[in-house]
Structure formats: C-alpha cells, structure tokens
Coordinates of C-alpha atoms in Angstrom, one line a residue:
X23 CA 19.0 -37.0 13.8
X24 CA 15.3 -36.0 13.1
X25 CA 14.8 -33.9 10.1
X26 CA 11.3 -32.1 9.5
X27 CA 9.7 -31.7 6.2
X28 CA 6.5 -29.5 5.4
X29 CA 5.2 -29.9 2.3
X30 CA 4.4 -33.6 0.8
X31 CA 3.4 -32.9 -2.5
X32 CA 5.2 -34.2 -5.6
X33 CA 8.8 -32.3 -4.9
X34 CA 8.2 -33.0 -1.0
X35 CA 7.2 -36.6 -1.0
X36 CA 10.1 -37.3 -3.8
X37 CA 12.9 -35.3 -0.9
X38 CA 10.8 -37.6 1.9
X39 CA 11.6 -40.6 -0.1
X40 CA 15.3 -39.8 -0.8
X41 CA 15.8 -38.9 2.9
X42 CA 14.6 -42.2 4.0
X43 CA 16.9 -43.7 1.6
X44 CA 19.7 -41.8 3.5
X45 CA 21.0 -44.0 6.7
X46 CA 22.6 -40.4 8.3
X47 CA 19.0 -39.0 7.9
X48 CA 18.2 -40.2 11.2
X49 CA 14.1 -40.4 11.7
X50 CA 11.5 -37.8 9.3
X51 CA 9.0 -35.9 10.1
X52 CA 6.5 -35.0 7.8
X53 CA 3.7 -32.3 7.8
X54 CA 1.2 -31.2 4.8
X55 CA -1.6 -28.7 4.7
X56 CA -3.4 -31.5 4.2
X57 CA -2.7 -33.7 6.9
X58 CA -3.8 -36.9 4.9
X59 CA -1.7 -36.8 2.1
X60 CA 1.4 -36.3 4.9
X61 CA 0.5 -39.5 7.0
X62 CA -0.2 -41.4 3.4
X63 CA 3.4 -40.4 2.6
X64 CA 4.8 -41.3 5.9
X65 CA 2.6 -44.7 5.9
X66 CA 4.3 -45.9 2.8
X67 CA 8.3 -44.2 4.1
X68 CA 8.1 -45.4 7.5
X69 CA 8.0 -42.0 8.9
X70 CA 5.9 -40.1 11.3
X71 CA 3.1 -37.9 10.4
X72 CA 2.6 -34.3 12.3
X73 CA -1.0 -32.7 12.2
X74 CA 0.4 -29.5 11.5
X75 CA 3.4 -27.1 11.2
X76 CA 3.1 -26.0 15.0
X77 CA 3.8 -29.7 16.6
X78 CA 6.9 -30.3 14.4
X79 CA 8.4 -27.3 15.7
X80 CA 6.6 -28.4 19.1
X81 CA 7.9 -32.3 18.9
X82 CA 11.9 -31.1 17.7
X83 CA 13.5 -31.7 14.9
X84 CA 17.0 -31.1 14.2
X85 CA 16.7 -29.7 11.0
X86 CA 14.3 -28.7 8.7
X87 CA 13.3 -29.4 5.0
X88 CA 10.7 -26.6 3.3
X89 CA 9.0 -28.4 0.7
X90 CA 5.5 -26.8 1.0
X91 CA 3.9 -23.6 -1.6
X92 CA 6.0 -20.8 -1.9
X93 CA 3.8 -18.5 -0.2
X94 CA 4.2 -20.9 3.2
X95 CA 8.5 -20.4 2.1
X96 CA 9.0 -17.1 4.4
X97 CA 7.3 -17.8 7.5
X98 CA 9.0 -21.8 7.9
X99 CA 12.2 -20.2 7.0
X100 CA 12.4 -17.3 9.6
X101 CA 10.9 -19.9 11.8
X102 CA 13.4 -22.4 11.7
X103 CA 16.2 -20.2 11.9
X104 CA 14.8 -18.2 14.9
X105 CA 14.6 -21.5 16.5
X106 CA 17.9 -22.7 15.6
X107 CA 17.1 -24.9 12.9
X108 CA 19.6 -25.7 9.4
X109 CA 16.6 -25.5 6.8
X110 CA 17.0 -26.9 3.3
X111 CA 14.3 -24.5 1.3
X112 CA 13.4 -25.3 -2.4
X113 CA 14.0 -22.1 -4.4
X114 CA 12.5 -19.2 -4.5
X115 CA 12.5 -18.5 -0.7
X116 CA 9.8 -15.5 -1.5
X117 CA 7.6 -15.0 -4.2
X118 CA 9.5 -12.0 -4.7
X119 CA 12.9 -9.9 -4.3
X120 CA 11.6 -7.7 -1.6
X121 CA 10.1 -10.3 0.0
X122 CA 13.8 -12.5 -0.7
X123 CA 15.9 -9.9 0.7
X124 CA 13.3 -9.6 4.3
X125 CA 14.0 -13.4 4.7
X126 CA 17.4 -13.3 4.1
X127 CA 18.4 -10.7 6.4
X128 CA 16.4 -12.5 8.8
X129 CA 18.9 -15.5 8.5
X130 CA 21.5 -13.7 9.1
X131 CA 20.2 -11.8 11.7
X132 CA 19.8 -15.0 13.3
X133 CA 23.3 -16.2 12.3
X134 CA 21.0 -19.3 10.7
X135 CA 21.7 -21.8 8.3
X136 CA 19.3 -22.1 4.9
X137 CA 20.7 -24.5 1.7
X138 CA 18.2 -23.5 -1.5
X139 CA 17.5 -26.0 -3.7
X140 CA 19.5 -26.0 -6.7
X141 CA 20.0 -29.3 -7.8
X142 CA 21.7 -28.8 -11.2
X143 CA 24.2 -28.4 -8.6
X144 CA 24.9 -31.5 -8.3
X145 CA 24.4 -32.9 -11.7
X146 CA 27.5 -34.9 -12.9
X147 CA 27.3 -33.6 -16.4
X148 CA 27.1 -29.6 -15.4
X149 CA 29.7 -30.5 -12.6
X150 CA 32.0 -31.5 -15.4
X151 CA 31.5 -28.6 -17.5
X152 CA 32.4 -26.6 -14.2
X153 CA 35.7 -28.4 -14.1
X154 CA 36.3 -28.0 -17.6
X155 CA 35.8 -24.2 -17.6
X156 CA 37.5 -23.4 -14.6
X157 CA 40.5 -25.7 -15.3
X158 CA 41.1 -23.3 -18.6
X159 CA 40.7 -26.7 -20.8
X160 CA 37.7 -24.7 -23.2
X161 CA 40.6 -21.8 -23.6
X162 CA 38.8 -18.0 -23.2
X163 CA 35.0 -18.9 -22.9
X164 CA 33.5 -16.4 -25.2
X165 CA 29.8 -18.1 -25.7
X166 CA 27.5 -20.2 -23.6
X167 CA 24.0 -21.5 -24.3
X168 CA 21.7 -22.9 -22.0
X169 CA 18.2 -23.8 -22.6
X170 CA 15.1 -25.2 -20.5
X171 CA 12.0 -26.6 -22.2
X172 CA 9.3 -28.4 -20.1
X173 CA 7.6 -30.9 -22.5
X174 CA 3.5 -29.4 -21.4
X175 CA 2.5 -26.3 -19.5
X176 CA 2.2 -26.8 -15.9
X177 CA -1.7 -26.3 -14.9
X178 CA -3.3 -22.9 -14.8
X179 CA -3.6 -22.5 -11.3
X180 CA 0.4 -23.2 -10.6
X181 CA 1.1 -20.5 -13.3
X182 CA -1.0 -18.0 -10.8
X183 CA 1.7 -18.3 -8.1
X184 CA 5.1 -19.4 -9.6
X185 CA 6.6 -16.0 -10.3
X186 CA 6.5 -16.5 -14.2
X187 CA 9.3 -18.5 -16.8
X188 CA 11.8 -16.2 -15.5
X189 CA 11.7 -16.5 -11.7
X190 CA 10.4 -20.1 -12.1
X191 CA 12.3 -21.7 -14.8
X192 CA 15.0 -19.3 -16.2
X193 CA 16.4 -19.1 -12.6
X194 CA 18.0 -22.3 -12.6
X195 CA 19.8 -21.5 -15.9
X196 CA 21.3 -18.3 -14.5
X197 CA 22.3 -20.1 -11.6
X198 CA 24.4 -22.8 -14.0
X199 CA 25.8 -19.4 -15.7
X200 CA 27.2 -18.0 -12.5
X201 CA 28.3 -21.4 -11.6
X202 CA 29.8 -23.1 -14.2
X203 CA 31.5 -20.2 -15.4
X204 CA 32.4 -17.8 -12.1
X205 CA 31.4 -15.2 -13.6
X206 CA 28.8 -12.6 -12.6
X207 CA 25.9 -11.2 -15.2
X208 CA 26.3 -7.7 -15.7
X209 CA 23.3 -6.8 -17.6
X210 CA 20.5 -8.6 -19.6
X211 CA 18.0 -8.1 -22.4
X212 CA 15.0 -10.3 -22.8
X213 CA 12.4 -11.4 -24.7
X214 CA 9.1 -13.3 -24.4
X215 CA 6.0 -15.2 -26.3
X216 CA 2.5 -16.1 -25.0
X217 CA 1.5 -17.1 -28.6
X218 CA 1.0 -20.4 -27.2
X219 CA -2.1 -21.5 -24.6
X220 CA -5.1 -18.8 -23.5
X221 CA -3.6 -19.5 -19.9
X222 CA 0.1 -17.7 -20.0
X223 CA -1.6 -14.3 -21.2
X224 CA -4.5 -15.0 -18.3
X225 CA -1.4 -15.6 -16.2
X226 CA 0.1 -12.7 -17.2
X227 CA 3.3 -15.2 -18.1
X228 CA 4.9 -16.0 -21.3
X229 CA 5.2 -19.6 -22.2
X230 CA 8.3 -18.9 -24.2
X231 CA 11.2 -16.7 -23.4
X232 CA 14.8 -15.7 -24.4
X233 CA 17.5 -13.7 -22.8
X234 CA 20.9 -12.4 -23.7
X235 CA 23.4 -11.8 -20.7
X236 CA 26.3 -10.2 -20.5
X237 CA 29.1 -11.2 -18.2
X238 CA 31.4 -9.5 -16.3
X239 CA 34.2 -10.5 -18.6
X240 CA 32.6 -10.0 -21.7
X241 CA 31.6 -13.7 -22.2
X242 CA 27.8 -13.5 -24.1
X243 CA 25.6 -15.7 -23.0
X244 CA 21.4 -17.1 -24.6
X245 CA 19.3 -18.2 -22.3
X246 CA 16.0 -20.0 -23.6
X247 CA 13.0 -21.5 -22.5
X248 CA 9.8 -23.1 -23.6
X249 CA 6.8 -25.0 -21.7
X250 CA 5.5 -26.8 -24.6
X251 CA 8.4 -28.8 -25.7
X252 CA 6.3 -32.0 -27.3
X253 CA 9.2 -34.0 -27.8
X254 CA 10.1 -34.0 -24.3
X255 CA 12.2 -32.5 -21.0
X256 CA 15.3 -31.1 -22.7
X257 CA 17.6 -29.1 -20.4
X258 CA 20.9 -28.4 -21.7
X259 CA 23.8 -26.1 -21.4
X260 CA 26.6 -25.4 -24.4
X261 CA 30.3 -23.8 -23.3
X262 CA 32.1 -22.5 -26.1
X263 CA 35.7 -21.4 -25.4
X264 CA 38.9 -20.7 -27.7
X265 CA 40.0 -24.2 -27.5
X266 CA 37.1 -26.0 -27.1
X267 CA 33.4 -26.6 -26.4
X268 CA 31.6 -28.6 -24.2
X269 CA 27.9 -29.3 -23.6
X270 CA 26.2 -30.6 -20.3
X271 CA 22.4 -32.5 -21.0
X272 CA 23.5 -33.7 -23.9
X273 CA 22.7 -37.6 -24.8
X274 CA 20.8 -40.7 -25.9
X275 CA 17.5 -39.8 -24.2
X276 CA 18.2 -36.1 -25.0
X277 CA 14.9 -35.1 -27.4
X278 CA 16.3 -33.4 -30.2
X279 CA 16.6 -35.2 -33.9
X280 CA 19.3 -34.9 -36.7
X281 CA 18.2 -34.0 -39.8
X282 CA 21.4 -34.9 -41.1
X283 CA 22.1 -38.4 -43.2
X284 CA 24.4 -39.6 -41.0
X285 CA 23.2 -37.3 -37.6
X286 CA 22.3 -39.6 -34.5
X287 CA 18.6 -41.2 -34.2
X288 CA 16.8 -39.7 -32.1
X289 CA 16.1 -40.6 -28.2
X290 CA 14.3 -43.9 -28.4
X291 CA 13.2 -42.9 -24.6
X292 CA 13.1 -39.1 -24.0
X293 CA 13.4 -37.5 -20.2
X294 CA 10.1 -37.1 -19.5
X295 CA 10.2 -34.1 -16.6
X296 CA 12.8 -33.2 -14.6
X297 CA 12.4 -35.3 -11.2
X298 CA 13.4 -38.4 -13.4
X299 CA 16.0 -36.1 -15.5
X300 CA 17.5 -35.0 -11.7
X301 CA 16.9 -37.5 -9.9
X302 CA 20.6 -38.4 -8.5
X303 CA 20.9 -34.4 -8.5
X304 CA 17.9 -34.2 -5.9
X305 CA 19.2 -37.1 -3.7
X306 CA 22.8 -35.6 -4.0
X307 CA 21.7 -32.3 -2.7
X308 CA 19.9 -33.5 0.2
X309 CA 23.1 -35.7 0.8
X310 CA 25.1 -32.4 1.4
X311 CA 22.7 -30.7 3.5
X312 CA 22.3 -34.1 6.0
X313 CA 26.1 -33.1 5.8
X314 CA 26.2 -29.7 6.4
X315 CA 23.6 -31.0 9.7
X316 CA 26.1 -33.2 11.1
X317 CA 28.6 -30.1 10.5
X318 CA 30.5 -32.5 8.1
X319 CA 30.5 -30.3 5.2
X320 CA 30.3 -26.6 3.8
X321 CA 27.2 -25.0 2.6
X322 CA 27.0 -26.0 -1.3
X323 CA 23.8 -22.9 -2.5
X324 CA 23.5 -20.4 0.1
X325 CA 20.7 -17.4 0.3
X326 CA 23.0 -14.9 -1.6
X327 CA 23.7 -17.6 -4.3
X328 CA 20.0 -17.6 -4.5
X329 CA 19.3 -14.1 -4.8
X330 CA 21.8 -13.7 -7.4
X331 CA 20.1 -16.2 -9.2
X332 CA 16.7 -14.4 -9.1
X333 CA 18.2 -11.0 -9.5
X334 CA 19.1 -12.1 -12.8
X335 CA 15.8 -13.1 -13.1
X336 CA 14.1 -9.7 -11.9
X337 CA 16.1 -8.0 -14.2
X338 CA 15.0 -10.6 -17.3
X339 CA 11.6 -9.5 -16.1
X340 CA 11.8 -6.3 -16.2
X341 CA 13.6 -6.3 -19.6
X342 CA 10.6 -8.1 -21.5
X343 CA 8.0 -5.8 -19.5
X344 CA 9.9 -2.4 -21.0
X345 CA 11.5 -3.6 -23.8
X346 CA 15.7 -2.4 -23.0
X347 CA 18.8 -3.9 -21.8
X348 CA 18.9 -3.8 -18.2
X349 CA 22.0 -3.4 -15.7
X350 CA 22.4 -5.7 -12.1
X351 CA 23.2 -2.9 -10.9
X352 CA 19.8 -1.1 -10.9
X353 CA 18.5 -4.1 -8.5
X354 CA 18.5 -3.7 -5.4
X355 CA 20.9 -6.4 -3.2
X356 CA 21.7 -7.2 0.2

C-alpha cells in the first residue's frame, strides 16, 4: 500500500509520522506547498517527497491523506474520489456549509470513500463515556457539559481562515454530543466574547464562546470554549444522568485547581495543546482508516457525521450574530 499525504505542516507531519509508525501503511508519499518542508519531513520518516500535488496523483497512491489548508480541502477531496481514491480529510472539508454540501455530493456522486478527522473519536476516555450512556448505566441523561479551552490564541493570520471558535473549535464538542449520547441537537442558542485580544474583533471571531443545545430528547446540553486558557489545554466533557455521572478529560494533568481544603492539587504537568493531549487518538484514527483501505473495517466519521457536526456549528453562528435560539431545521442538509 502507498498512501499520499498533502499537507506537512504541524497536523500533517504529526499523521506522516504516525503512518510510518504503522507496518499496514505500506510506503508514504508526501507533498507540501512548499516542497522543502515535504522532502525535510520525508528525509527524517523515510518517505518519498512529491514536488507537487499533480505527480502524487501522477506516481499512484492507494489512498490519500488531506492534511494541507482548508481552502486546498475541496479540490484534493473531489480529486481523490473522482480518481478512485479512500481520502482521510481533517475536518472541515470546506470552509463553509455550501461549500460542505458541493463536496459531499460530489463523494457520493462518485460512490467515494472520505473518513473526517475526528479524533475524540477515538479517545479512550470519551469512548467510555459512550459505553456508559448508551449501556443505560448514567440512568435518563438529562445534562451534559463539554468544554474546550486552548491555553493561547492561535496566530492572527490562522484566525483569518479557520471559520471562527464555532466551526473551528466548538465542532469537535458537538460532534462528542451526537456521539456519546446518540442523540441529535434540535436547536441551539449561543453566545460569544472578544473582550480578550485586538485580533478576534479584527478577525471578526470571538475568543470566547457558549452555547446551550437542545436534544432531540429533551436532554440540555453547555457547550463552552475559550482560547486563552493560561493554565493550560483543558478539554473535557461531563454526563449527568438519573443514576449517575460521568466525566471524560478528567485527571492528574487536567489544569483546573480545588479551592477546597481537602480538593486535589493541581496538575503538576498540565496538557499543553491537543496533539500531545490526542496523541493515541490521532494514531488510532489513522489506524482505522489504513483499515477501512485494506477493506478490513467500517467507516468510523463519515461526510454526513461531519456536516452534522458543523451544522450545529452554523447554527451556533448564526445564533451569536442575531441574538435568538435557532432550529436545525432552518439549515439546509443533504
């Protein structure tokens, strides 16, 4: 097997590294839009470098991995899937819902294959809290919390292009709420600050934000998010059922103090971003889709689960922009 990866920045060269780690991956081949950095990054992997986008296509590959700006998302994935190609695409696969909905009717126009990257997926701690949930342990879940808080604000020119906390950020919470709980949001109301640094309000971005979903059986959940969480990367998710309650992201390098006399000490070594914080998640995720190549397992985060994701996200947007609950159901869908 021969699997293609354009992109070989810091979330490319990190699924380069853990594909080469992978004895099913077969051989790699890399491509950048700077065609430097991709031979550096195959130089140090053992991997072959490709100029450019055209001669991996041109040299075959028997999958491919999209790794590269989300502007460049589209194009590779029609591509691939014209050609025949399983792609692995990090999330978003457009900038946009139109733009998401375009692609994904072009997949299955093609009868193609496309995994998204979402790795929380595959985190052992959220897979438990799936079990739990679904195996009626927690009782009636009436009440789940998630929260996402980057510990500094990514640079100014990433907050130009990333689609803003809630497509960004945000998304990967309300793709653990579908998840975790199999339930689908039924409508949202949300809020956001950019009190914080001059560059969200350039941005036109918030660099805090809350939501409040509804689900379709009644169960509340608060979303939250922050980019300047000083004390470090804390990602979490609380489950609060009849029974019981559970929390995923919750422990000893977790940065959050007590204030209580006998609380817990705080993290003597808080997760410092989420590539170390996911780390087994990443690798497990490409594990499945080398998998779903050899036709050895089932498609774990398809395009729709994707676009649900982000149409939760679209409709958080649109909440905080005009200031009312808004209803799934006003989004358009495939």
């Amino acid at each position: 097997m021969r699997i293609g990866i354009v992109g070989t920045g810091r979330i490319g060269s990190f699924h380069a590294a853990a594909l080469s780690r992978n004895p099913e991956a077969g051989s790699l081949l890399l491509a950048d839009a700077d065609p430097a950095r991709a031979a550096q990054v195959a130089n140090r992997l053992g991997a072959t470098a490709a100029p450019g986008v055209d001669e991996v296509f041109r040299w075959g590959v028997d999958a491919l991995v999209v790794a590269c700006s989300t502007a460049g998302h589209p194009e590779l994935v029609i591509r691939a899937v014209r050609a025949g190609l399983p792609v692995f695409c990090e999330k978003p696969v457009a900038p946009d819902l139109p733009g998401t909905l375009a692609v994904l009717r072009e997949v299955a126009a093609a009868g193609g294959v496309l995994q998204l990257g979402f790795m929380r997926r595959f985190d052992a701690g959220y897979r438990t809290a799936r079990e739990l949930v679904r195996s009626g342990a927690l009782g009636r879940l009436h009440t789940v919390r998630t929260m996402t808080a980057d510990p500094a604000p990514p640079p100014a020119g990433y907050l130009e292009t990333s689609g803003g906390l809630y497509r960004d950020c945000l998304v990967h919470d309300f793709d653990m709420v579908r998840w975790v709980t199999g339930q689908e949001v039924t409508e949202v109301y949300a809020a956001g600050s950019d009190a914080g640094p001059a560059q969200f309000r350039v941005a036109g971005d918030v660099d805090t934000a809350a939501a409040v979903l509804t689900l379709a059986d009644g169960a509340l959940a608060t979303c939250t998010a922050t980019r300047c969480n000083g004390a470090g990367y804390d990602v979490r998710m609380e489950l609060a059922g009849e029974l019981d309650q559970v929390s995923a992201g919750l422990d000893d390098r977790t940065p959050i103090a007590s204030t209580e006399p006998h609380g817990p000490p705080p993290a003597s070594k808080p997760w410092t971003g989420f590539l170390e914080r996911f780390g087994p998640a990443y690798e497990a995720e490409l594990t499945a889709f080398v998998r779903l190549v050899r036709g050895e397992g089932d498609n774990p985060c398809d395009g729709r689960q994707g676009l649900a994701a982000l149409r939760v996200a679209e409709a958080c947007e649109t909440s905080r922009r005009e200031r009312r609950p808004v209803y799934l159901a006003e989004l358009p869908d495939l």
